[in-house]
mmCIF file as gemmi writes it, N, C-alpha and C atoms, coordinates in Angstrom:
data_model
loop_
_atom_site.group_PDB
_atom_site.id
_atom_site.type_symbol
_atom_site.label_atom_id
_atom_site.label_alt_id
_atom_site.label_comp_id
_atom_site.label_asym_id
_atom_site.label_entity_id
_atom_site.label_seq_id
_atom_site.pdbx_PDB_ins_code
_atom_site.Cartn_x
_atom_site.Cartn_y
_atom_site.Cartn_z
_atom_site.occupancy
_atom_site.B_iso_or_equiv
_atom_site.pdbx_formal_charge
_atom_site.auth_seq_id
_atom_site.auth_asym_id
_atom_site.pdbx_PDB_model_num
ATOM 1 N N . HIS Axp A 1 ? -15.171 -8.822 12.822 1 0 ? 1 A 1
ATOM 2 C CA . HIS Axp A 1 ? -13.873 -8.725 12.176 1 0 ? 1 A 1
ATOM 3 C C . HIS Axp A 1 ? -13.858 -7.49 11.295 1 0 ? 1 A 1
ATOM 4 N N . GLY Axp A 2 ? -13.981 -6.364 11.936 1 0 ? 2 A 1
ATOM 5 C CA . GLY Axp A 2 ? -13.968 -5.112 11.196 1 0 ? 2 A 1
ATOM 6 C C . GLY Axp A 2 ? -15.353 -4.702 10.75 1 0 ? 2 A 1
ATOM 7 N N . PHE Axp A 3 ? -15.433 -3.527 10.197 1 0 ? 3 A 1
ATOM 8 C CA . PHE Axp A 3 ? -16.717 -3.009 9.744 1 0 ? 3 A 1
ATOM 9 C C . PHE Axp A 3 ? -16.732 -2.887 8.229 1 0 ? 3 A 1
ATOM 10 N N . THR Axp A 4 ? -15.73 -2.236 7.657 1 0 ? 4 A 1
ATOM 11 C CA . THR Axp A 4 ? -15.672 -2.068 6.203 1 0 ? 4 A 1
ATOM 12 C C . THR Axp A 4 ? -14.445 -2.734 5.582 1 0 ? 4 A 1
ATOM 13 N N . HIS Axp A 5 ? -13.465 -3.064 6.392 1 0 ? 5 A 1
ATOM 14 C CA . HIS Axp A 5 ? -12.172 -3.561 5.912 1 0 ? 5 A 1
ATOM 15 C C . HIS Axp A 5 ? -11.5 -2.557 4.982 1 0 ? 5 A 1
ATOM 16 N N . GLU Axp A 6 ? -11.802 -1.293 5.193 1 0 ? 6 A 1
ATOM 17 C CA . GLU Axp A 6 ? -11.226 -0.241 4.361 1 0 ? 6 A 1
ATOM 18 C C . GLU Axp A 6 ? -9.787 0.034 4.786 1 0 ? 6 A 1
ATOM 19 N N . TYR Axp A 7 ? -8.917 0.087 3.815 1 0 ? 7 A 1
ATOM 20 C CA . TYR Axp A 7 ? -7.512 0.398 4.056 1 0 ? 7 A 1
ATOM 21 C C . TYR Axp A 7 ? -7.211 1.795 3.54 1 0 ? 7 A 1
ATOM 22 N N . ARG Axp A 8 ? -6.223 2.418 4.119 1 0 ? 8 A 1
ATOM 23 C CA . ARG Axp A 8 ? -5.67 3.673 3.608 1 0 ? 8 A 1
ATOM 24 C C . ARG Axp A 8 ? -4.237 3.39 3.206 1 0 ? 8 A 1
ATOM 25 N N . ARG Axp A 9 ? -3.802 4.046 2.163 1 0 ? 9 A 1
ATOM 26 C CA . ARG Axp A 9 ? -2.432 3.859 1.702 1 0 ? 9 A 1
ATOM 27 C C . ARG Axp A 9 ? -1.596 5.074 2.099 1 0 ? 9 A 1
ATOM 28 N N . ARG Axp A 10 ? -0.485 4.808 2.779 1 0 ? 10 A 1
ATOM 29 C CA . ARG Axp A 10 ? 0.445 5.882 3.138 1 0 ? 10 A 1
ATOM 30 C C . ARG Axp A 10 ? 1.223 6.301 1.903 1 0 ? 10 A 1
ATOM 31 N N . ARG Axp A 11 ? 1.9 7.414 1.998 1 0 ? 11 A 1
ATOM 32 C CA . ARG Axp A 11 ? 2.687 7.908 0.856 1 0 ? 11 A 1
ATOM 33 C C . ARG Axp A 11 ? 3.762 6.929 0.418 1 0 ? 11 A 1
ATOM 34 N N . ASN Axp A 12 ? 4.264 6.136 1.365 1 0 ? 12 A 1
ATOM 35 C CA . ASN Axp A 12 ? 5.298 5.159 1.021 1 0 ? 12 A 1
ATOM 36 C C . ASN Axp A 12 ? 4.713 3.869 0.45 1 0 ? 12 A 1
ATOM 37 N N . GLY Axp A 13 ? 3.374 3.83 0.28 1 0 ? 13 A 1
ATOM 38 C CA . GLY Axp A 13 ? 2.721 2.665 -0.295 1 0 ? 13 A 1
ATOM 39 C C . GLY Axp A 13 ? 2.204 1.662 0.712 1 0 ? 13 A 1
ATOM 40 N N . GLN Axp A 14 ? 2.56 1.821 1.973 1 0 ? 14 A 1
ATOM 41 C CA . GLN Axp A 14 ? 2.132 0.886 3.012 1 0 ? 14 A 1
ATOM 42 C C . GLN Axp A 14 ? 0.63 1.015 3.259 1 0 ? 14 A 1
ATOM 43 N N . LEU Axp A 15 ? -0.037 -0.135 3.373 1 0 ? 15 A 1
ATOM 44 C CA . LEU Axp A 15 ? -1.461 -0.143 3.674 1 0 ? 15 A 1
ATOM 45 C C . LEU Axp A 15 ? -1.68 -0.097 5.185 1 0 ? 15 A 1
ATOM 46 N N . VAL Axp A 16 ? -2.671 0.679 5.608 1 0 ? 16 A 1
ATOM 47 C CA . VAL Axp A 16 ? -2.995 0.827 7.023 1 0 ? 16 A 1
ATOM 48 C C . VAL Axp A 16 ? -4.432 0.357 7.225 1 0 ? 16 A 1
ATOM 49 N N . GLN Axp A 17 ? -4.638 -0.562 8.156 1 0 ? 17 A 1
ATOM 50 C CA . GLN Axp A 17 ? -5.944 -1.157 8.417 1 0 ? 17 A 1
ATOM 51 C C . GLN Axp A 17 ? -6.906 -0.162 9.071 1 0 ? 17 A 1
ATOM 52 N N . GLU Axp A 18 ? -8.214 -0.419 8.904 1 0 ? 18 A 1
ATOM 53 C CA . GLU Axp A 18 ? -9.24 0.51 9.382 1 0 ? 18 A 1
ATOM 54 C C . GLU Axp A 18 ? -9.201 0.748 10.887 1 0 ? 18 A 1
ATOM 55 N N . TYR Axp A 19 ? -8.824 -0.224 11.681 1 0 ? 19 A 1
ATOM 56 C CA . TYR Axp A 19 ? -8.803 -0.038 13.134 1 0 ? 19 A 1
ATOM 57 C C . TYR Axp A 19 ? -7.505 0.613 13.602 1 0 ? 19 A 1
ATOM 58 N N . VAL Axp A 20 ? -6.715 1.078 12.644 1 0 ? 20 A 1
ATOM 59 C CA . VAL Axp A 20 ? -5.533 1.88 12.947 1 0 ? 20 A 1
ATOM 60 C C . VAL Axp A 20 ? -5.777 3.327 12.532 1 0 ? 20 A 1
ATOM 61 N N . TRP Axp A 21 ? -6.34 3.548 11.348 1 0 ? 21 A 1
ATOM 62 C CA . TRP Axp A 21 ? -6.464 4.919 10.851 1 0 ? 21 A 1
ATOM 63 C C . TRP Axp A 21 ? -7.762 5.622 11.217 1 0 ? 21 A 1
ATOM 64 N N . LYS Axp A 22 ? -8.822 4.9 11.556 1 0 ? 22 A 1
ATOM 65 C CA . LYS Axp A 22 ? -10.104 5.547 11.857 1 0 ? 22 A 1
ATOM 66 C C . LYS Axp A 22 ? -10.08 6.222 13.228 1 0 ? 22 A 1
ATOM 67 N N . ARG Axp A 23 ? -10.896 7.282 13.36 1 0 ? 23 A 1
ATOM 68 C CA . ARG Axp A 23 ? -11.041 7.985 14.636 1 0 ? 23 A 1
ATOM 69 C C . ARG Axp A 23 ? -11.739 7.076 15.642 1 0 ? 23 A 1
ATOM 70 N N . ALA Axp A 24 ? -11.449 7.271 16.911 1 0 ? 24 A 1
ATOM 71 C CA . ALA Axp A 24 ? -11.999 6.433 17.982 1 0 ? 24 A 1
ATOM 72 C C . ALA Axp A 24 ? -13.519 6.483 18.035 1 0 ? 24 A 1
ATOM 73 N N . ASP Axp A 25 ? -14.112 7.66 17.844 1 0 ? 25 A 1
ATOM 74 C CA . ASP Axp A 25 ? -15.573 7.76 17.895 1 0 ? 25 A 1
ATOM 75 C C . ASP Axp A 25 ? -16.233 6.985 16.759 1 0 ? 25 A 1
ATOM 76 N N . ARG Axp A 26 ? -15.616 6.995 15.591 1 0 ? 26 A 1
ATOM 77 C CA . ARG Axp A 26 ? -16.146 6.235 14.46 1 0 ? 26 A 1
ATOM 78 C C . ARG Axp A 26 ? -16.022 4.741 14.706 1 0 ? 26 A 1
ATOM 79 N N . ILE Axp A 27 ? -14.887 4.324 15.235 1 0 ? 27 A 1
ATOM 80 C CA . ILE Axp A 27 ? -14.677 2.909 15.549 1 0 ? 27 A 1
ATOM 81 C C . ILE Axp A 27 ? -15.701 2.43 16.568 1 0 ? 27 A 1
ATOM 82 N N . ALA Axp A 28 ? -15.923 3.224 17.592 1 0 ? 28 A 1
ATOM 83 C CA . ALA Axp A 28 ? -16.897 2.852 18.622 1 0 ? 28 A 1
ATOM 84 C C . ALA Axp A 28 ? -18.286 2.684 18.009 1 0 ? 28 A 1
ATOM 85 N N . ARG Axp A 29 ? -18.693 3.639 17.198 1 0 ? 29 A 1
ATOM 86 C CA . ARG Axp A 29 ? -20.018 3.602 16.568 1 0 ? 29 A 1
ATOM 87 C C . ARG Axp A 29 ? -20.162 2.391 15.636 1 0 ? 29 A 1
ATOM 88 N N . GLU Axp A 30 ? -19.171 2.178 14.788 1 0 ? 30 A 1
ATOM 89 C CA . GLU Axp A 30 ? -19.238 1.069 13.829 1 0 ? 30 A 1
ATOM 90 C C . GLU Axp A 30 ? -19.151 -0.293 14.511 1 0 ? 30 A 1
ATOM 91 N N . THR Axp A 31 ? -18.396 -0.388 15.578 1 0 ? 31 A 1
ATOM 92 C CA . THR Axp A 31 ? -18.294 -1.657 16.305 1 0 ? 31 A 1
ATOM 93 C C . THR Axp A 31 ? -19.636 -2.022 16.934 1 0 ? 31 A 1
ATOM 94 N N . VAL Axp A 32 ? -20.306 -1.031 17.509 1 0 ? 32 A 1
ATOM 95 C CA . VAL Axp A 32 ? -21.633 -1.277 18.083 1 0 ? 32 A 1
ATOM 96 C C . VAL Axp A 32 ? -22.619 -1.688 16.991 1 0 ? 32 A 1
ATOM 97 N N . LEU Axp A 33 ? -22.608 -0.982 15.858 1 0 ? 33 A 1
ATOM 98 C CA . LEU Axp A 33 ? -23.506 -1.331 14.753 1 0 ? 33 A 1
ATOM 99 C C . LEU Axp A 33 ? -23.245 -2.743 14.24 1 0 ? 33 A 1
ATOM 100 N N . GLY Axp A 34 ? -21.973 -3.086 14.078 1 0 ? 34 A 1
ATOM 101 C CA . GLY Axp A 34 ? -21.615 -4.427 13.607 1 0 ? 34 A 1
ATOM 102 C C . GLY Axp A 34 ? -22.04 -5.515 14.584 1 0 ? 34 A 1
ATOM 103 N N . ALA Axp A 35 ? -21.837 -5.267 15.867 1 0 ? 35 A 1
ATOM 104 C CA . ALA Axp A 35 ? -22.233 -6.244 16.895 1 0 ? 35 A 1
ATOM 105 C C . ALA Axp A 35 ? -23.745 -6.428 16.903 1 0 ? 35 A 1
ATOM 106 N N . ARG Axp A 36 ? -24.478 -5.327 16.768 1 0 ? 36 A 1
ATOM 107 C CA . ARG Axp A 36 ? -25.948 -5.416 16.719 1 0 ? 36 A 1
ATOM 108 C C . ARG Axp A 36 ? -26.421 -6.199 15.496 1 0 ? 36 A 1
ATOM 109 N N . HIS Axp A 37 ? -25.78 -5.949 14.37 1 0 ? 37 A 1
ATOM 110 C CA . HIS Axp A 37 ? -26.144 -6.668 13.143 1 0 ? 37 A 1
ATOM 111 C C . HIS Axp A 37 ? -25.915 -8.172 13.316 1 0 ? 37 A 1
ATOM 112 N N . LEU Axp A 38 ? -24.788 -8.538 13.883 1 0 ? 38 A 1
ATOM 113 C CA . LEU Axp A 38 ? -24.515 -9.962 14.127 1 0 ? 38 A 1
ATOM 114 C C . LEU Axp A 38 ? -25.529 -10.549 15.096 1 0 ? 38 A 1
ATOM 115 N N . GLU Axp A 39 ? -25.865 -9.801 16.134 1 0 ? 39 A 1
ATOM 116 C CA . GLU Axp A 39 ? -26.836 -10.292 17.101 1 0 ? 39 A 1
ATOM 117 C C . GLU Axp A 39 ? -28.214 -10.48 16.45 1 0 ? 39 A 1
ATOM 118 N N . ASP Axp A 40 ? -28.623 -9.516 15.634 1 0 ? 40 A 1
ATOM 119 C CA . ASP Axp A 40 ? -29.911 -9.623 14.946 1 0 ? 40 A 1
ATOM 120 C C . ASP Axp A 40 ? -29.927 -10.783 13.946 1 0 ? 40 A 1
ATOM 121 N N . THR Axp A 41 ? -28.811 -11.001 13.281 1 0 ? 41 A 1
ATOM 122 C CA . THR Axp A 41 ? -28.724 -12.035 12.244 1 0 ? 41 A 1
ATOM 123 C C . THR Axp A 41 ? -28.541 -13.433 12.828 1 0 ? 41 A 1
ATOM 124 N N . LEU Axp A 42 ? -27.659 -13.549 13.815 1 0 ? 42 A 1
ATOM 125 C CA . LEU Axp A 42 ? -27.295 -14.862 14.346 1 0 ? 42 A 1
ATOM 126 C C . LEU Axp A 42 ? -27.984 -15.231 15.653 1 0 ? 42 A 1
ATOM 127 N N . GLY Axp A 43 ? -28.572 -14.255 16.306 1 0 ? 43 A 1
ATOM 128 C CA . GLY Axp A 43 ? -29.293 -14.534 17.537 1 0 ? 43 A 1
ATOM 129 C C . GLY Axp A 43 ? -28.453 -14.51 18.801 1 0 ? 43 A 1
ATOM 130 N N . PHE Axp A 44 ? -27.22 -14.078 18.709 1 0 ? 44 A 1
ATOM 131 C CA . PHE Axp A 44 ? -26.406 -13.912 19.918 1 0 ? 44 A 1
ATOM 132 C C . PHE Axp A 44 ? -25.426 -12.767 19.708 1 0 ? 44 A 1
ATOM 133 N N . ARG Axp A 45 ? -25.036 -12.154 20.808 1 0 ? 45 A 1
ATOM 134 C CA . ARG Axp A 45 ? -24.124 -11.011 20.748 1 0 ? 45 A 1
ATOM 135 C C . ARG Axp A 45 ? -22.68 -11.501 20.78 1 0 ? 45 A 1
ATOM 136 N N . PRO Axp A 46 ? -21.864 -11.023 19.848 1 0 ? 46 A 1
ATOM 137 C CA . PRO Axp A 46 ? -20.451 -11.43 19.859 1 0 ? 46 A 1
ATOM 138 C C . PRO Axp A 46 ? -19.73 -10.863 21.083 1 0 ? 46 A 1
ATOM 139 N N . THR Axp A 47 ? -18.795 -11.64 21.603 1 0 ? 47 A 1
ATOM 140 C CA . THR Axp A 47 ? -17.998 -11.185 22.743 1 0 ? 47 A 1
ATOM 141 C C . THR Axp A 47 ? -16.513 -11.122 22.41 1 0 ? 47 A 1
ATOM 142 N N . THR Axp A 48 ? -16.146 -11.578 21.22 1 0 ? 48 A 1
ATOM 143 C CA . THR Axp A 48 ? -14.747 -11.606 20.801 1 0 ? 48 A 1
ATOM 144 C C . THR Axp A 48 ? -14.604 -10.827 19.499 1 0 ? 48 A 1
ATOM 145 N N . PHE Axp A 49 ? -13.528 -10.079 19.402 1 0 ? 49 A 1
ATOM 146 C CA . PHE Axp A 49 ? -13.276 -9.263 18.215 1 0 ? 49 A 1
ATOM 147 C C . PHE Axp A 49 ? -11.878 -9.542 17.696 1 0 ? 49 A 1
ATOM 148 N N . VAL Axp A 50 ? -11.755 -9.719 16.391 1 0 ? 50 A 1
ATOM 149 C CA . VAL Axp A 50 ? -10.464 -9.861 15.72 1 0 ? 50 A 1
ATOM 150 C C . VAL Axp A 50 ? -10.361 -8.713 14.726 1 0 ? 50 A 1
ATOM 151 N N . PRO Axp A 51 ? -9.443 -7.777 14.926 1 0 ? 51 A 1
ATOM 152 C CA . PRO Axp A 51 ? -9.355 -6.64 14.011 1 0 ? 51 A 1
ATOM 153 C C . PRO Axp A 51 ? -8.816 -7.054 12.644 1 0 ? 51 A 1
ATOM 154 N N . PRO Axp A 52 ? -9.277 -6.398 11.594 1 0 ? 52 A 1
ATOM 155 C CA . PRO Axp A 52 ? -8.778 -6.698 10.251 1 0 ? 52 A 1
ATOM 156 C C . PRO Axp A 52 ? -7.268 -6.556 10.185 1 0 ? 52 A 1
ATOM 157 N N . GLY Axp A 53 ? -6.62 -7.524 9.609 1 0 ? 53 A 1
ATOM 158 C CA . GLY Axp A 53 ? -5.164 -7.486 9.502 1 0 ? 53 A 1
ATOM 159 C C . GLY Axp A 53 ? -4.462 -7.62 10.834 1 0 ? 53 A 1
ATOM 160 N N . ASN Axp A 54 ? -5.213 -7.994 11.88 1 0 ? 54 A 1
ATOM 161 C CA . ASN Axp A 54 ? -4.664 -8.125 13.23 1 0 ? 54 A 1
ATOM 162 C C . ASN Axp A 54 ? -3.998 -6.848 13.719 1 0 ? 54 A 1
ATOM 163 N N . ALA Axp A 55 ? -4.5 -5.7 13.25 1 0 ? 55 A 1
ATOM 164 C CA . ALA Axp A 55 ? -3.905 -4.422 13.629 1 0 ? 55 A 1
ATOM 165 C C . ALA Axp A 55 ? -4.954 -3.543 14.291 1 0 ? 55 A 1
ATOM 166 N N . ILE Axp A 56 ? -4.575 -2.933 15.42 1 0 ? 56 A 1
ATOM 167 C CA . ILE Axp A 56 ? -5.487 -2.053 16.14 1 0 ? 56 A 1
ATOM 168 C C . ILE Axp A 56 ? -4.669 -1.015 16.895 1 0 ? 56 A 1
ATOM 169 N N . SER Axp A 57 ? -5.143 0.217 16.872 1 0 ? 57 A 1
ATOM 170 C CA . SER Axp A 57 ? -4.452 1.281 17.614 1 0 ? 57 A 1
ATOM 171 C C . SER Axp A 57 ? -4.896 1.254 19.072 1 0 ? 57 A 1
ATOM 172 N N . SER Axp A 58 ? -4.166 1.928 19.923 1 0 ? 58 A 1
ATOM 173 C CA . SER Axp A 58 ? -4.53 1.943 21.343 1 0 ? 58 A 1
ATOM 174 C C . SER Axp A 58 ? -5.863 2.663 21.551 1 0 ? 58 A 1
ATOM 175 N N . ARG Axp A 59 ? -6.13 3.72 20.798 1 0 ? 59 A 1
ATOM 176 C CA . ARG Axp A 59 ? -7.42 4.408 20.947 1 0 ? 59 A 1
ATOM 177 C C . ARG Axp A 59 ? -8.562 3.542 20.448 1 0 ? 59 A 1
ATOM 178 N N . ALA Axp A 60 ? -8.32 2.758 19.389 1 0 ? 60 A 1
ATOM 179 C CA . ALA Axp A 60 ? -9.351 1.837 18.898 1 0 ? 60 A 1
ATOM 180 C C . ALA Axp A 60 ? -9.583 0.718 19.896 1 0 ? 60 A 1
ATOM 181 N N . LEU Axp A 61 ? -8.543 0.275 20.548 1 0 ? 61 A 1
ATOM 182 C CA . LEU Axp A 61 ? -8.661 -0.771 21.557 1 0 ? 61 A 1
ATOM 183 C C . LEU Axp A 61 ? -9.635 -0.344 22.652 1 0 ? 61 A 1
ATOM 184 N N . HIS Axp A 62 ? -9.52 0.879 23.106 1 0 ? 62 A 1
ATOM 185 C CA . HIS Axp A 62 ? -10.437 1.392 24.131 1 0 ? 62 A 1
ATOM 186 C C . HIS Axp A 62 ? -11.857 1.512 23.589 1 0 ? 62 A 1
ATOM 187 N N . SER Axp A 63 ? -11.996 1.917 22.35 1 0 ? 63 A 1
ATOM 188 C CA . SER Axp A 63 ? -13.325 2.049 21.743 1 0 ? 63 A 1
ATOM 189 C C . SER Axp A 63 ? -14.008 0.697 21.596 1 0 ? 63 A 1
ATOM 190 N N . VAL Axp A 64 ? -13.278 -0.299 21.14 1 0 ? 64 A 1
ATOM 191 C CA . VAL Axp A 64 ? -13.827 -1.645 20.971 1 0 ? 64 A 1
ATOM 192 C C . VAL Axp A 64 ? -14.163 -2.248 22.328 1 0 ? 64 A 1
ATOM 193 N N . GLY Axp A 65 ? -13.331 -1.992 23.309 1 0 ? 65 A 1
ATOM 194 C CA . GLY Axp A 65 ? -13.529 -2.546 24.649 1 0 ? 65 A 1
ATOM 195 C C . GLY Axp A 65 ? -14.822 -2.129 25.308 1 0 ? 65 A 1
ATOM 196 N N . ALA Axp A 66 ? -15.409 -1.036 24.843 1 0 ? 66 A 1
ATOM 197 C CA . ALA Axp A 66 ? -16.675 -0.58 25.416 1 0 ? 66 A 1
ATOM 198 C C . ALA Axp A 66 ? -17.835 -1.507 25.055 1 0 ? 66 A 1
ATOM 199 N N . SER Axp A 67 ? -17.701 -2.26 23.953 1 0 ? 67 A 1
ATOM 200 C CA . SER Axp A 67 ? -18.816 -3.12 23.536 1 0 ? 67 A 1
ATOM 201 C C . SER Axp A 67 ? -18.438 -4.582 23.332 1 0 ? 67 A 1
ATOM 202 N N . ILE Axp A 68 ? -17.167 -4.888 23.242 1 0 ? 68 A 1
ATOM 203 C CA . ILE Axp A 68 ? -16.699 -6.266 23.026 1 0 ? 68 A 1
ATOM 204 C C . ILE Axp A 68 ? -15.766 -6.621 24.186 1 0 ? 68 A 1
ATOM 205 N N . THR Axp A 69 ? -15.97 -7.797 24.775 1 0 ? 69 A 1
ATOM 206 C CA . THR Axp A 69 ? -15.216 -8.123 25.986 1 0 ? 69 A 1
ATOM 207 C C . THR Axp A 69 ? -13.854 -8.767 25.737 1 0 ? 69 A 1
ATOM 208 N N . ARG Axp A 70 ? -13.656 -9.388 24.57 1 0 ? 70 A 1
ATOM 209 C CA . ARG Axp A 70 ? -12.368 -10.028 24.296 1 0 ? 70 A 1
ATOM 210 C C . ARG Axp A 70 ? -11.836 -9.586 22.937 1 0 ? 70 A 1
ATOM 211 N N . LEU Axp A 71 ? -10.543 -9.38 22.873 1 0 ? 71 A 1
ATOM 212 C CA . LEU Axp A 71 ? -9.877 -9.007 21.637 1 0 ? 71 A 1
ATOM 213 C C . LEU Axp A 71 ? -8.845 -10.074 21.316 1 0 ? 71 A 1
ATOM 214 N N . LEU Axp A 72 ? -8.883 -10.582 20.105 1 0 ? 72 A 1
ATOM 215 C CA . LEU Axp A 72 ? -7.89 -11.539 19.646 1 0 ? 72 A 1
ATOM 216 C C . LEU Axp A 72 ? -7.096 -10.92 18.518 1 0 ? 72 A 1
ATOM 217 N N . THR Axp A 73 ? -5.795 -10.982 18.616 1 0 ? 73 A 1
ATOM 218 C CA . THR Axp A 73 ? -4.933 -10.468 17.56 1 0 ? 73 A 1
ATOM 219 C C . THR Axp A 73 ? -3.573 -11.141 17.652 1 0 ? 73 A 1
ATOM 220 N N . THR Axp A 74 ? -2.802 -11.006 16.626 1 0 ? 74 A 1
ATOM 221 C CA . THR Axp A 74 ? -1.439 -11.518 16.614 1 0 ? 74 A 1
ATOM 222 C C . THR Axp A 74 ? -0.516 -10.414 16.129 1 0 ? 74 A 1
ATOM 223 N N . VAL Axp A 75 ? 0.739 -10.561 16.4 1 0 ? 75 A 1
ATOM 224 C CA . VAL Axp A 75 ? 1.719 -9.638 15.862 1 0 ? 75 A 1
ATOM 225 C C . VAL Axp A 75 ? 1.991 -10.07 14.426 1 0 ? 75 A 1
ATOM 226 N N . PRO Axp A 76 ? 1.838 -9.162 13.449 1 0 ? 76 A 1
ATOM 227 C CA . PRO Axp A 76 ? 2.099 -9.557 12.068 1 0 ? 76 A 1
ATOM 228 C C . PRO Axp A 76 ? 3.52 -10.088 11.89 1 0 ? 76 A 1
ATOM 229 N N . LEU Axp A 77 ? 3.655 -11.12 11.105 1 0 ? 77 A 1
ATOM 230 C CA . LEU Axp A 77 ? 4.973 -11.691 10.827 1 0 ? 77 A 1
ATOM 231 C C . LEU Axp A 77 ? 5.752 -10.782 9.912 1 0 ? 77 A 1
ATOM 232 N N . ARG Axp A 78 ? 7.034 -10.701 10.147 1 0 ? 78 A 1
ATOM 233 C CA . ARG Axp A 78 ? 7.906 -9.933 9.248 1 0 ? 78 A 1
ATOM 234 C C . ARG Axp A 78 ? 8.457 -10.91 8.22 1 0 ? 78 A 1
ATOM 235 N N . ARG Axp A 79 ? 8.265 -10.58 6.974 1 0 ? 79 A 1
ATOM 236 C CA . ARG Axp A 79 ? 8.749 -11.451 5.9 1 0 ? 79 A 1
ATOM 237 C C . ARG Axp A 79 ? 10.032 -10.862 5.334 1 0 ? 79 A 1
ATOM 238 N N . PRO Axp A 80 ? 11.017 -11.71 5.113 1 0 ? 80 A 1
ATOM 239 C CA . PRO Axp A 80 ? 12.265 -11.197 4.547 1 0 ? 80 A 1
ATOM 240 C C . PRO Axp A 80 ? 12.037 -10.698 3.127 1 0 ? 80 A 1
ATOM 241 N N . ALA Axp A 81 ? 12.769 -9.681 2.737 1 0 ? 81 A 1
ATOM 242 C CA . ALA Axp A 81 ? 12.673 -9.165 1.368 1 0 ? 81 A 1
ATOM 243 C C . ALA Axp A 81 ? 13.196 -10.223 0.401 1 0 ? 81 A 1
ATOM 244 N N . LEU Axp A 82 ? 12.506 -10.364 -0.696 1 0 ? 82 A 1
ATOM 245 C CA . LEU Axp A 82 ? 12.94 -11.321 -1.706 1 0 ? 82 A 1
ATOM 246 C C . LEU Axp A 82 ? 13.934 -10.652 -2.635 1 0 ? 82 A 1
ATOM 247 N N . ASN Axp A 83 ? 15.03 -11.309 -2.864 1 0 ? 83 A 1
ATOM 248 C CA . ASN Axp A 83 ? 16.058 -10.776 -3.758 1 0 ? 83 A 1
ATOM 249 C C . ASN Axp A 83 ? 15.94 -11.418 -5.122 1 0 ? 83 A 1
ATOM 250 N N . GLY Axp A 84 ? 15.911 -10.565 -6.137 1 0 ? 84 A 1
ATOM 251 C CA . GLY Axp A 84 ? 15.967 -10.993 -7.515 1 0 ? 84 A 1
ATOM 252 C C . GLY Axp A 84 ? 14.898 -11.84 -7.971 1 0 ? 84 A 1
């Protein structure tokens, strides 16, 4: 479920999840490292990935797909603006 959970803030204040803003090569490297760590710690290799904040770019999707066989995500819910 991500590597660092690091967010970037856009100029408009919106937060962007790590699997959206990171470069594909970095995502690929960190995903492999994270999977290896889980395998070493838990004794089995993960096959399912859930991106932080359920957000992933198309280039990250390809990078993750090289080492993880299933991706689980949802479309973020849109919340109505609260008035007053």
